Amino acid sequence: MIFPKISVVTPSFNQGNYLEATIQSVLGQHYPNLEYILIDGGSTDNSVEIIRKYESKLAFWCSEKDSGLYDGVQKGFQKATGEIMCWINSDDMLHAKSLFAVAEIFSNIKEVEWLQGMPTVIDEDGRIVYVKNFRQWSKYNYFLADKEHIQQESTFWRKSLWDKAGSSVDTSLKLAGDYELWMRFFDHAKLYCARTVLGAFRVRSKNQLSLERMGEYNSEVAKVLSERMKKLSAEEQKTLALIHAYRKPSSNPFARKIKHAEYTAAFDYASPITFDRNIPSFVLEK
């Protein structure tokens, strides 16, 4: 098996209660070509003490005041040299051997530039409490203001795509930097979705910005979407108009059935990725 270098970045600030579990979920993969980078924002709890326990296995780490989550993410990716990239926040986790699945998919399916597993949620004790149904993603789901969002903890991409999209996250955003990055990725690649679990989002009862500041997050999302909608190409506008027309109520079910294939094709989804037990390997579904 080929083991491309995978760069994993963890931004952290005062997450001592969960940070060690996150680190162990990455290092415990025992992936042979891992570049793990940890950027701490100047924590005042026991985070630095925890990091020092693992510093011999880290490619880089620092603890210094920064300007927030995406400043830390950007600092980490500036240090990254891997062919494949991702970030996982300091209370979330990678599932066992997920990096091996990621490596196999990117190595064997060359058209994959951007990958997501089935989103999962863990609780404060690290138990898997929710696995979302498999779904596919297109930029038109975003243009339609789909209420669901691509789960960052389950998402990996090639460095070549990162470079094409500008080699940066938007550090002016506080909560929706991943949403804005996905928008730029959609300009260059399809998102391939795999029928496997890769990473998990931890839901906590308190002190969780992504839940406590959902209104602010939605405001940032609306702003990003509004700016992107102003830049739609003529072809994108035409496709979006077709999708909207299909979604309008129709008194002619037969005509609607005929148009369904055209509607589905408009999203231009990437083929799903599944595990073929006969090979055994991850493959594109036909």
Short mmCIF file of C-alpha atoms in Angstrom, two decimals:
data_model
loop_
_atom_site.label_atom_id
_atom_site.label_comp_id
_atom_site.label_asym_id
_atom_site.label_seq_id
_atom_site.Cartn_x
_atom_site.Cartn_y
_atom_site.Cartn_z
CA MET A 1 0.00 0.00 0.00
CA ILE A 2 1.15 3.54 -0.76
CA PHE A 3 1.36 5.90 2.22
CA PRO A 4 1.25 9.52 0.99
CA LYS A 5 2.19 12.13 3.57
CA ILE A 6 -0.91 13.36 5.38
CA SER A 7 -0.75 16.69 7.20
CA VAL A 8 -3.18 17.02 10.11
CA VAL A 9 -3.52 20.40 11.82
CA THR A 10 -5.12 20.87 15.24
CA PRO A 11 -5.82 24.43 16.41
CA SER A 12 -6.47 24.64 20.15
CA PHE A 13 -7.21 27.07 22.94
CA ASN A 14 -7.96 26.07 26.53
CA GLN A 15 -9.28 22.64 25.57
CA GLY A 16 -7.33 20.65 28.14
CA ASN A 17 -10.35 18.50 28.96
CA TYR A 18 -10.45 17.01 25.46
CA LEU A 19 -7.13 17.82 23.79
CA GLU A 20 -5.35 14.61 24.82
CA ALA A 21 -8.14 12.44 23.36
CA THR A 22 -7.88 14.37 20.10
CA ILE A 23 -4.11 13.95 19.95
CA GLN A 24 -4.37 10.24 20.73
CA SER A 25 -7.00 9.78 18.01
CA VAL A 26 -4.49 11.15 15.48
CA LEU A 27 -1.24 9.60 16.74
CA GLY A 28 -3.01 6.37 17.65
CA GLN A 29 -3.67 5.76 13.97
CA HIS A 30 -0.02 4.69 13.71
CA TYR A 31 -0.05 6.00 10.16
CA PRO A 32 3.56 5.75 8.90
CA ASN A 33 3.69 9.04 6.97
CA LEU A 34 1.90 11.45 9.30
CA GLU A 35 2.76 15.12 9.73
CA TYR A 36 0.90 16.29 12.82
CA ILE A 37 0.95 20.02 13.56
CA LEU A 38 -0.57 21.51 16.70
CA ILE A 39 -1.15 25.26 17.04
CA ASP A 40 -2.13 26.42 20.53
CA GLY A 41 -3.44 29.96 20.95
CA GLY A 42 -1.69 30.65 24.24
CA SER A 43 -3.79 28.46 26.52
CA THR A 44 -3.88 29.18 30.23
CA ASP A 45 -5.10 25.71 31.28
CA ASN A 46 -3.11 22.46 31.16
CA SER A 47 -3.01 22.29 27.35
CA VAL A 48 0.71 23.01 26.98
CA GLU A 49 1.54 20.35 29.57
CA ILE A 50 -0.47 17.85 27.52
CA ILE A 51 1.19 18.89 24.26
CA ARG A 52 4.67 18.47 25.74
CA LYS A 53 3.86 14.82 26.51
CA TYR A 54 3.58 14.19 22.77
CA GLU A 55 5.97 16.75 21.29
CA SER A 56 8.46 14.11 20.09
CA LYS A 57 5.74 12.82 17.75
CA LEU A 58 4.67 16.22 16.46
CA ALA A 59 6.11 17.75 13.31
CA PHE A 60 5.60 21.21 14.79
CA TRP A 61 3.83 22.87 17.68
CA CYS A 62 3.68 26.29 19.28
CA SER A 63 1.72 28.09 21.96
CA GLU A 64 1.25 31.80 21.37
CA LYS A 65 -1.55 34.31 21.26
CA ASP A 66 -3.38 34.39 17.96
CA SER A 67 -6.42 36.01 16.39
CA GLY A 68 -8.77 33.07 16.69
CA LEU A 69 -9.54 29.65 15.27
CA TYR A 70 -8.78 30.33 11.61
CA ASP A 71 -5.59 32.21 12.39
CA GLY A 72 -4.42 29.03 14.10
CA VAL A 73 -5.57 26.86 11.19
CA GLN A 74 -3.73 29.10 8.73
CA LYS A 75 -0.52 29.01 10.79
CA GLY A 76 -0.69 25.25 10.82
CA PHE A 77 -1.22 24.86 7.08
CA GLN A 78 1.66 27.22 6.38
CA LYS A 79 3.86 24.59 8.02
CA ALA A 80 2.23 21.66 6.24
CA THR A 81 4.11 19.76 3.53
CA GLY A 82 1.82 16.75 3.07
CA GLU A 83 0.18 15.68 -0.16
CA ILE A 84 -3.13 15.32 1.70
CA MET A 85 -4.43 17.83 4.24
CA CYS A 86 -7.09 18.20 6.92
CA TRP A 87 -7.70 19.87 10.24
CA ILE A 88 -9.39 18.53 13.32
CA ASN A 89 -10.30 20.76 16.23
CA SER A 90 -9.04 20.09 19.73
CA ASP A 91 -12.19 18.44 21.05
CA ASP A 92 -13.00 16.32 18.00
CA MET A 93 -11.59 12.94 16.96
CA LEU A 94 -10.52 10.80 14.04
CA HIS A 95 -11.98 7.32 13.86
CA ALA A 96 -9.62 4.34 14.14
CA LYS A 97 -7.52 3.72 11.01
CA SER A 98 -9.32 6.48 9.11
CA LEU A 99 -6.03 7.85 7.77
CA PHE A 100 -5.35 4.49 6.13
CA ALA A 101 -8.75 4.65 4.41
CA VAL A 102 -8.03 8.22 3.29
CA ALA A 103 -4.61 7.22 1.93
CA GLU A 104 -6.06 4.29 -0.01
CA ILE A 105 -8.83 6.37 -1.56
CA PHE A 106 -6.56 9.21 -2.66
CA SER A 107 -3.89 6.81 -3.93
CA ASN A 108 -6.17 4.49 -5.87
CA ILE A 109 -8.83 6.89 -7.17
CA LYS A 110 -6.81 9.62 -8.85
CA GLU A 111 -9.78 11.86 -9.71
CA VAL A 112 -10.49 12.41 -6.03
CA GLU A 113 -9.19 15.81 -4.93
CA TRP A 114 -11.59 16.35 -2.06
CA LEU A 115 -13.15 13.72 0.19
CA GLN A 116 -15.71 13.44 2.95
CA GLY A 117 -16.75 10.49 5.07
CA MET A 118 -20.18 10.00 6.63
CA PRO A 119 -20.51 12.67 9.34
CA THR A 120 -20.59 11.38 12.91
CA VAL A 121 -21.13 12.93 16.32
CA ILE A 122 -19.58 11.91 19.65
CA ASP A 123 -20.60 13.02 23.12
CA GLU A 124 -18.48 14.32 25.98
CA ASP A 125 -17.42 10.76 26.85
CA GLY A 126 -16.28 10.01 23.29
CA ARG A 127 -19.20 7.71 22.48
CA ILE A 128 -20.54 7.73 18.92
CA VAL A 129 -24.09 8.99 19.40
CA TYR A 130 -25.10 9.84 15.84
CA VAL A 131 -24.15 8.80 12.32
CA LYS A 132 -25.74 10.83 9.55
CA ASN A 133 -27.22 9.15 6.52
CA PHE A 134 -25.02 9.07 3.46
CA ARG A 135 -25.51 12.02 1.15
CA GLN A 136 -23.75 13.68 -1.76
CA TRP A 137 -22.75 17.31 -2.15
CA SER A 138 -22.68 19.79 -5.01
CA LYS A 139 -22.05 23.51 -5.10
CA TYR A 140 -25.73 23.86 -5.99
CA ASN A 141 -26.69 22.53 -2.57
CA TYR A 142 -24.84 25.54 -1.20
CA PHE A 143 -26.38 27.92 -3.76
CA LEU A 144 -29.79 26.69 -2.60
CA ALA A 145 -28.83 27.51 1.00
CA ASP A 146 -29.03 23.89 2.09
CA LYS A 147 -29.50 23.87 5.86
CA GLU A 148 -26.97 21.07 6.30
CA HIS A 149 -23.25 21.71 6.05
CA ILE A 150 -20.20 19.70 5.07
CA GLN A 151 -18.67 18.31 8.27
CA GLN A 152 -15.14 19.68 8.53
CA GLU A 153 -13.90 16.91 10.84
CA SER A 154 -14.66 14.32 8.14
CA THR A 155 -13.09 16.21 5.23
CA PHE A 156 -9.70 15.76 3.52
CA TRP A 157 -8.19 17.26 0.37
CA ARG A 158 -5.10 17.26 -1.79
CA LYS A 159 -2.59 20.06 -1.30
CA SER A 160 -2.88 20.75 -5.04
CA LEU A 161 -6.54 21.71 -4.50
CA TRP A 162 -5.59 23.86 -1.50
CA ASP A 163 -3.10 25.69 -3.72
CA LYS A 164 -5.62 26.18 -6.54
CA ALA A 165 -8.11 27.63 -4.05
CA GLY A 166 -5.66 30.24 -2.76
CA SER A 167 -3.73 28.36 -0.04
CA SER A 168 -5.64 30.06 2.76
CA VAL A 169 -8.65 30.14 5.03
CA ASP A 170 -10.47 33.44 5.54
CA THR A 171 -9.12 34.61 8.90
CA SER A 172 -11.61 37.51 9.00
CA LEU A 173 -14.34 34.97 9.77
CA LYS A 174 -14.85 33.69 13.30
CA LEU A 175 -17.03 30.63 12.78
CA ALA A 176 -17.74 29.90 9.09
CA GLY A 177 -14.24 29.74 7.65
CA ASP A 178 -14.72 26.12 6.60
CA TYR A 179 -17.94 27.02 4.75
CA GLU A 180 -16.11 29.76 2.83
CA LEU A 181 -13.22 27.41 2.02
CA TRP A 182 -15.62 24.77 0.66
CA MET A 183 -17.14 27.41 -1.61
CA ARG A 184 -13.72 28.03 -3.16
CA PHE A 185 -12.99 24.31 -3.40
CA PHE A 186 -16.20 23.84 -5.39
CA ASP A 187 -14.74 26.18 -8.05
CA HIS A 188 -12.03 23.60 -8.74
CA ALA A 189 -13.23 20.14 -7.73
CA LYS A 190 -16.12 17.86 -6.91
CA LEU A 191 -16.60 16.60 -3.36
CA TYR A 192 -16.41 12.80 -3.30
CA CYS A 193 -18.36 11.22 -0.47
CA ALA A 194 -17.39 7.82 0.92
CA ARG A 195 -19.61 5.31 2.67
CA THR A 196 -17.32 5.12 5.67
CA VAL A 197 -16.64 7.13 8.83
CA LEU A 198 -13.50 9.25 9.06
CA GLY A 199 -13.86 11.95 11.71
CA ALA A 200 -16.27 12.92 14.49
CA PHE A 201 -17.61 16.20 15.85
CA ARG A 202 -17.88 16.31 19.64
CA VAL A 203 -21.06 17.85 21.02
CA ARG A 204 -20.68 19.36 24.47
CA SER A 205 -23.17 20.69 27.01
CA LYS A 206 -21.44 24.06 27.41
CA ASN A 207 -18.66 26.32 26.10
CA GLN A 208 -19.09 25.20 22.48
CA LEU A 209 -18.85 28.15 20.12
CA SER A 210 -20.30 26.34 17.11
CA LEU A 211 -23.56 25.73 18.99
CA GLU A 212 -23.76 28.69 21.37
CA ARG A 213 -23.11 31.20 18.55
CA MET A 214 -25.22 29.57 15.85
CA GLY A 215 -26.87 32.89 15.00
CA GLU A 216 -23.48 34.48 14.34
CA TYR A 217 -22.43 31.44 12.32
CA ASN A 218 -25.55 31.67 10.16
CA SER A 219 -24.93 35.36 9.61
CA GLU A 220 -21.41 34.65 8.37
CA VAL A 221 -22.73 31.87 6.12
CA ALA A 222 -25.34 34.23 4.65
CA LYS A 223 -22.66 36.84 3.96
CA VAL A 224 -20.34 34.34 2.27
CA LEU A 225 -23.20 32.94 0.18
CA SER A 226 -24.37 36.40 -0.84
CA GLU A 227 -20.90 37.34 -2.07
CA ARG A 228 -20.55 34.07 -3.96
CA MET A 229 -23.96 34.42 -5.61
CA LYS A 230 -22.86 37.75 -7.08
CA LYS A 231 -20.09 35.91 -8.94
CA LEU A 232 -22.15 33.14 -10.54
CA SER A 233 -21.15 32.37 -14.11
CA ALA A 234 -23.75 32.38 -16.88
CA GLU A 235 -23.71 28.57 -16.89
CA GLU A 236 -24.19 28.40 -13.12
CA GLN A 237 -27.09 30.86 -13.33
CA LYS A 238 -28.71 28.74 -16.04
CA THR A 239 -28.34 25.53 -14.01
CA LEU A 240 -29.64 27.17 -10.84
CA ALA A 241 -32.67 28.48 -12.75
CA LEU A 242 -33.39 24.95 -13.99
CA ILE A 243 -33.22 23.59 -10.44
CA HIS A 244 -35.52 26.31 -9.09
CA ALA A 245 -38.01 25.70 -11.92
CA TYR A 246 -38.18 22.01 -11.08
CA ARG A 247 -38.79 22.73 -7.41
CA LYS A 248 -41.87 24.85 -8.12
CA PRO A 249 -45.21 23.04 -7.61
CA SER A 250 -46.49 21.44 -10.82
CA SER A 251 -50.00 20.33 -11.83
CA ASN A 252 -48.51 17.93 -14.37
CA PRO A 253 -46.87 14.98 -12.54
CA PHE A 254 -45.94 13.29 -15.83
CA ALA A 255 -43.97 16.30 -17.04
CA ARG A 256 -42.29 16.54 -13.62
CA LYS A 257 -41.24 12.89 -13.83
CA ILE A 258 -39.63 13.49 -17.23
CA LYS A 259 -37.69 16.45 -15.86
CA HIS A 260 -36.48 14.59 -12.77
CA ALA A 261 -33.45 13.07 -14.54
CA GLU A 262 -32.47 16.50 -15.87
CA TYR A 263 -32.88 17.99 -12.38
CA THR A 264 -30.72 15.30 -10.76
CA ALA A 265 -28.03 15.61 -13.44
CA ALA A 266 -27.86 19.37 -12.87
CA PHE A 267 -26.19 18.86 -9.48
CA ASP A 268 -23.35 16.94 -11.17
CA TYR A 269 -22.55 14.90 -8.08
CA ALA A 270 -19.33 12.93 -7.86
CA SER A 271 -19.78 9.17 -7.85
CA PRO A 272 -20.08 7.72 -4.32
CA ILE A 273 -17.13 5.77 -2.93
CA THR A 274 -17.80 2.40 -1.35
CA PHE A 275 -15.79 -0.52 -0.02
CA ASP A 276 -15.76 -3.57 -2.29
CA ARG A 277 -15.25 -6.63 -0.08
CA ASN A 278 -14.33 -8.80 -3.06
CA ILE A 279 -11.13 -6.86 -3.84
CA PRO A 280 -10.99 -5.64 -0.94
CA SER A 281 -10.62 -1.90 -1.57
CA PHE A 282 -12.46 1.39 -1.82
CA VAL A 283 -13.88 1.96 -5.31
CA LEU A 284 -16.17 4.32 -7.18
CA GLU A 285 -19.71 3.07 -7.42
CA LYS A 286 -20.89 2.48 -10.99
#
